[in-house]
XYZ file of C-alpha atoms in Angstrom:
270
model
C -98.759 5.974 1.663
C -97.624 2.870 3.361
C -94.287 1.401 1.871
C -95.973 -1.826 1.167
C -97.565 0.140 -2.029
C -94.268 -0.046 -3.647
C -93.514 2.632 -6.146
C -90.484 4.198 -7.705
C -88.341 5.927 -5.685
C -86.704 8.995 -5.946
C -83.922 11.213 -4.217
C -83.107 15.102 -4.405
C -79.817 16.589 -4.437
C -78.945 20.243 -3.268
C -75.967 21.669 -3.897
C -75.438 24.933 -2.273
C -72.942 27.396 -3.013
C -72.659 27.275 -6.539
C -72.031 30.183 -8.835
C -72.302 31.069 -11.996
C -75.366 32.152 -14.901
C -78.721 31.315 -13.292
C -81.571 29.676 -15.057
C -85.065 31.148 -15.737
C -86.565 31.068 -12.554
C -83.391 30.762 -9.940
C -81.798 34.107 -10.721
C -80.148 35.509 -7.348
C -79.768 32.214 -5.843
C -77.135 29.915 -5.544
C -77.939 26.079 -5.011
C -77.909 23.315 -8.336
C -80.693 20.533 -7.697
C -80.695 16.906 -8.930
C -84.047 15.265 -8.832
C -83.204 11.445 -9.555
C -85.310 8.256 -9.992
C -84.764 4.365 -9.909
C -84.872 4.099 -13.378
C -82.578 5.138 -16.170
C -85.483 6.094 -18.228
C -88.561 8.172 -17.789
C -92.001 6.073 -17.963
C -93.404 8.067 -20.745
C -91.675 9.429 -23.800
C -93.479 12.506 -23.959
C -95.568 14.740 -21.841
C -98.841 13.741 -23.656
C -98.037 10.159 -23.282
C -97.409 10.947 -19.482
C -100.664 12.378 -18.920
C -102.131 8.966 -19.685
C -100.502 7.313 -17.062
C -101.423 9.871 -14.770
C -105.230 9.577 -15.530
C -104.488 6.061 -14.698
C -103.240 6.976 -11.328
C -105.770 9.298 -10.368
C -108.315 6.481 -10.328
C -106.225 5.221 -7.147
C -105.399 8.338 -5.611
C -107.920 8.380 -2.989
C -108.501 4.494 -2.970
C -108.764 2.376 0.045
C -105.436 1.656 1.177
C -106.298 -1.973 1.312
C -107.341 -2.085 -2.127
C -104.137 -0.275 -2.973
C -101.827 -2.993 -1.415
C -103.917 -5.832 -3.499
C -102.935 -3.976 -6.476
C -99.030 -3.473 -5.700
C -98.701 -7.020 -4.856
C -100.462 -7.657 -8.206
C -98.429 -5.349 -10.052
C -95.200 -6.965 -8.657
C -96.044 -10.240 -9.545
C -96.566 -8.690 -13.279
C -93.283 -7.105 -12.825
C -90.983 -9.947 -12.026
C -92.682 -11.637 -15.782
C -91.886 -8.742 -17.130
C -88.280 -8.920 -16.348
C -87.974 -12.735 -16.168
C -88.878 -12.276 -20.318
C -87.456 -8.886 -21.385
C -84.712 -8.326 -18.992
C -85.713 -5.239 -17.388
C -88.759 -3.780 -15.938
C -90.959 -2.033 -16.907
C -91.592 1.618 -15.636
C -95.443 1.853 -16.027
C -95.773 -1.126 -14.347
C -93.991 -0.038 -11.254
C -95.714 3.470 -11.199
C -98.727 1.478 -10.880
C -97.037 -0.140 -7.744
C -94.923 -2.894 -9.444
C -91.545 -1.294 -8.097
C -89.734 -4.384 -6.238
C -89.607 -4.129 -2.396
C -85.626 -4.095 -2.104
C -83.644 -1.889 -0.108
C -83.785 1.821 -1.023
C -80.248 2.478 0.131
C -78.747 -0.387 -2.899
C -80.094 1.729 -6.000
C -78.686 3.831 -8.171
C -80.939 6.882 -8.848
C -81.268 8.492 -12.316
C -81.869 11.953 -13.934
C -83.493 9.689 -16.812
C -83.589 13.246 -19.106
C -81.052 14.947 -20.267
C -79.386 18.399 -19.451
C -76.927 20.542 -20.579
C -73.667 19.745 -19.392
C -71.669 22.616 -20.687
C -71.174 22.637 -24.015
C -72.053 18.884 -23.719
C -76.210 16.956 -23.218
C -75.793 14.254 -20.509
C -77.905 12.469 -18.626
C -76.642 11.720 -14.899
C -76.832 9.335 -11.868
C -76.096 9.220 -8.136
C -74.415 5.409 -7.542
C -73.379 3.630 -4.544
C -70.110 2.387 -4.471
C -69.508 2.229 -0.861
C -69.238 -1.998 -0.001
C -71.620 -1.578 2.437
C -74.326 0.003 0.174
C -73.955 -2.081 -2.585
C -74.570 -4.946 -0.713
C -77.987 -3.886 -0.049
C -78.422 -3.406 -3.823
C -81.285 -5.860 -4.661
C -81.430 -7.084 -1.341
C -85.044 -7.355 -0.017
C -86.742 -5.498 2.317
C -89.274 -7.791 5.289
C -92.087 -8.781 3.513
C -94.691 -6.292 4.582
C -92.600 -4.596 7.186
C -94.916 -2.471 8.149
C -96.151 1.009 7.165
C -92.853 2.676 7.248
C -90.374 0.237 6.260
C -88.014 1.827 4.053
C -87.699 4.762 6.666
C -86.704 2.236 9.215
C -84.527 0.246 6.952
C -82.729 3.739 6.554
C -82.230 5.208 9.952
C -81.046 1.661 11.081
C -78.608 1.422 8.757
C -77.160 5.069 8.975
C -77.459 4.836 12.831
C -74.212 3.110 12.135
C -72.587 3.167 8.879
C -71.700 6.576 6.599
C -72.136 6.040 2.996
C -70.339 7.268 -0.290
C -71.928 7.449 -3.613
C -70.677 8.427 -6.883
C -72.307 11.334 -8.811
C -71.688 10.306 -12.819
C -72.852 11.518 -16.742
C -73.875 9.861 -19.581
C -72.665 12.282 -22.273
C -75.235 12.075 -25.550
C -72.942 10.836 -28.558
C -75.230 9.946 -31.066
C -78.833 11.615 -31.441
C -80.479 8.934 -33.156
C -79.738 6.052 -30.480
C -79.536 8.945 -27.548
C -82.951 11.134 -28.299
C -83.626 14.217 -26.097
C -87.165 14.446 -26.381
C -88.217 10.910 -26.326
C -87.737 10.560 -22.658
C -88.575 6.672 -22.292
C -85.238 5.833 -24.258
C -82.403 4.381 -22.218
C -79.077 5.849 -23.600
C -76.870 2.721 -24.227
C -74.029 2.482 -22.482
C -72.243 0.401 -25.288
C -72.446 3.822 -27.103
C -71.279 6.217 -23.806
C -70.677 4.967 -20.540
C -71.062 6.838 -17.474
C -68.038 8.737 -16.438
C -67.704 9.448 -12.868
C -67.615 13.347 -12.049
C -68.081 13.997 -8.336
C -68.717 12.071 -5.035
C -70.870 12.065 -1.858
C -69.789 11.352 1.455
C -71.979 10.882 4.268
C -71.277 10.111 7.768
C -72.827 8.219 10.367
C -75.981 10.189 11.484
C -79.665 10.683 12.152
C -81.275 9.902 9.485
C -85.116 10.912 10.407
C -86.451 12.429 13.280
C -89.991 14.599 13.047
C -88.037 17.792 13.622
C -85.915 17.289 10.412
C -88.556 16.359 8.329
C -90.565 19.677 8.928
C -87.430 21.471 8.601
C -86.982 20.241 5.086
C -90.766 19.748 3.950
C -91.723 23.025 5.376
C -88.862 25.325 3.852
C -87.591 23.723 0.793
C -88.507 22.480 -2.714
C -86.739 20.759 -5.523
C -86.506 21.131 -9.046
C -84.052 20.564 -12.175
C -85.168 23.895 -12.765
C -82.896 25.436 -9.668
C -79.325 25.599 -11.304
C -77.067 26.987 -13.390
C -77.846 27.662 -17.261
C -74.679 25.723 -18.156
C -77.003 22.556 -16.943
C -80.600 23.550 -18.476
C -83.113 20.709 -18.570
C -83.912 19.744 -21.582
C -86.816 17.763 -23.236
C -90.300 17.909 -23.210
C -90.997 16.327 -20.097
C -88.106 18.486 -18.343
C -90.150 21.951 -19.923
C -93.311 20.478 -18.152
C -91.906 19.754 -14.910
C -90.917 24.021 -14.585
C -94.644 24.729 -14.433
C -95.788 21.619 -12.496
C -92.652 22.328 -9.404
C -93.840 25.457 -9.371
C -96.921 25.588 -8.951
C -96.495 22.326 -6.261
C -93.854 24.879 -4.462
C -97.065 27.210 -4.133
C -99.590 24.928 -3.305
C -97.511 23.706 -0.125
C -96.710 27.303 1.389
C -99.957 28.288 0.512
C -101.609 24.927 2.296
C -98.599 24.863 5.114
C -98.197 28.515 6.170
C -94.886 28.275 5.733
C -92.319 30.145 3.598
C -90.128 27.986 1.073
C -87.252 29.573 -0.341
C -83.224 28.344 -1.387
C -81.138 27.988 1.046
C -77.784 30.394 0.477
C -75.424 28.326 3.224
C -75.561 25.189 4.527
C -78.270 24.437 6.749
C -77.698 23.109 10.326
C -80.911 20.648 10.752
C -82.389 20.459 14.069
């Protein structure tokens, strides 16, 4: 999809090495995933609710791209009203293709529904806090920069600069104000803020190359569901996601001849 058909965007932890009770699913294996978003909330608070807005997306799916860049420069213009008057945007609206073209490398990505967290329900984030990543928070991308802007924006930047980003929970405190299965409710942070809990350090590298790409889309998969039970997903929309990774997992080895399973050491890419 070209990058000027601006959506949210997302980013996928693995952790590898970690030990401890497995969840349904990821017995025998020993990596913790974080799939994050742009957006501290999911876009619909329920799974039937989300299944509207994927109807709604289906009727672009295999649109002219042309028609699909006249709607995401629509849906932008809609979003910046929406924010100018509420405050925030709104997450429908950038699904649709309203997400603002800024720099991928400035946002903070978001779990947006809750897990266990121990003995605790948090919901959790992956921040920048390195100076030289949060000044690209907000900061805009070239106006149509072409089909593969935000890749090129990325391997630019990393072709000289490392990064460090701060991994942090938002522990629940209050039900009412904090739901777990109403998934389009942003936790307020005037009732728990986020409390920083690990960090990421990356060093100057190669960010993309076509080797490393089919050495990570050919061989692995992500889901909240590959962890440890002391950080179940939990939710509606988190209990839907099990079936739908799973059967995405399939479909791509299936479709790919390839064979995807969890790494058990770190991975030297190519």
């Amino acid at each position: 999809l070209d990058d000027s058909v601006s959506t949210p965007r997302g980013l996928a932890v693995k952790i590898i090495g970690v030990e401890g009770e497995r969840l349904d699913g990821s017995e025998g294996d020993v990596t913790q995933d974080l799939v994050l978003v742009n957006g501290p909330a999911f876009g619909a608070p329920t799974p039937k609710a989300f299944l509207a807005t994927l109807k709604l997306l289906a009727a672009t799916t295999d649109k002219a791209e042309g028609f699909k860049k006249v709607v995401s420069g629509a849906m932008r213009g809609v979003q910046e009203i929406i924010v100018a008057t509420t405050g925030g945007p709104n997450a429908t609206v950038a699904t649709m293709g309203g997400q603002p073209e800024t720099h991928i490398l400035g946002e903070t990505f978001y779990s947006q529904v809750p897990v266990r967290f121990g003995d605790y329900v948090a919901k959790l984030c992956v921040t920048p806090v390195a100076p030289e990543l949060t000044a690209l928070t907000d900061k805009p991308l070239t106006e149509n920069g072409g089909p593969n802007a935000i890749r090129e924006a990325v391997v630019e930047f990393f072709r000289a600069n490392g990064g460090l980003w701060e991994v942090r929970a938002q522990l629940c405190t209050d039900l009412d104000d904090m739901p777990v299965e109403n998934a389009a409710t942003v936790w307020p942070e005037s009732k728990s803020l986020y409390q920083t809990v690990a960090r990421i350090m990356v060093k100057p590298q190669t960010a993309w190359s076509e080797a490393r790409s089919s050495a990570v889309d050919d061989s692995m998969s992500f889901s909240p569901w590959h962890g440890l039970a002391a950080h179940q997903p939990l939710g509606g929309i988190m209990r839907s996601r099990k079936r739908a990774y799973e059967m995405g997992k399939r479909f791509r080895a299936e479709r790919n001849g390839c064979t995807i399973a969890e790494p058990r050491e770190a991975i030297k890419l190519p």
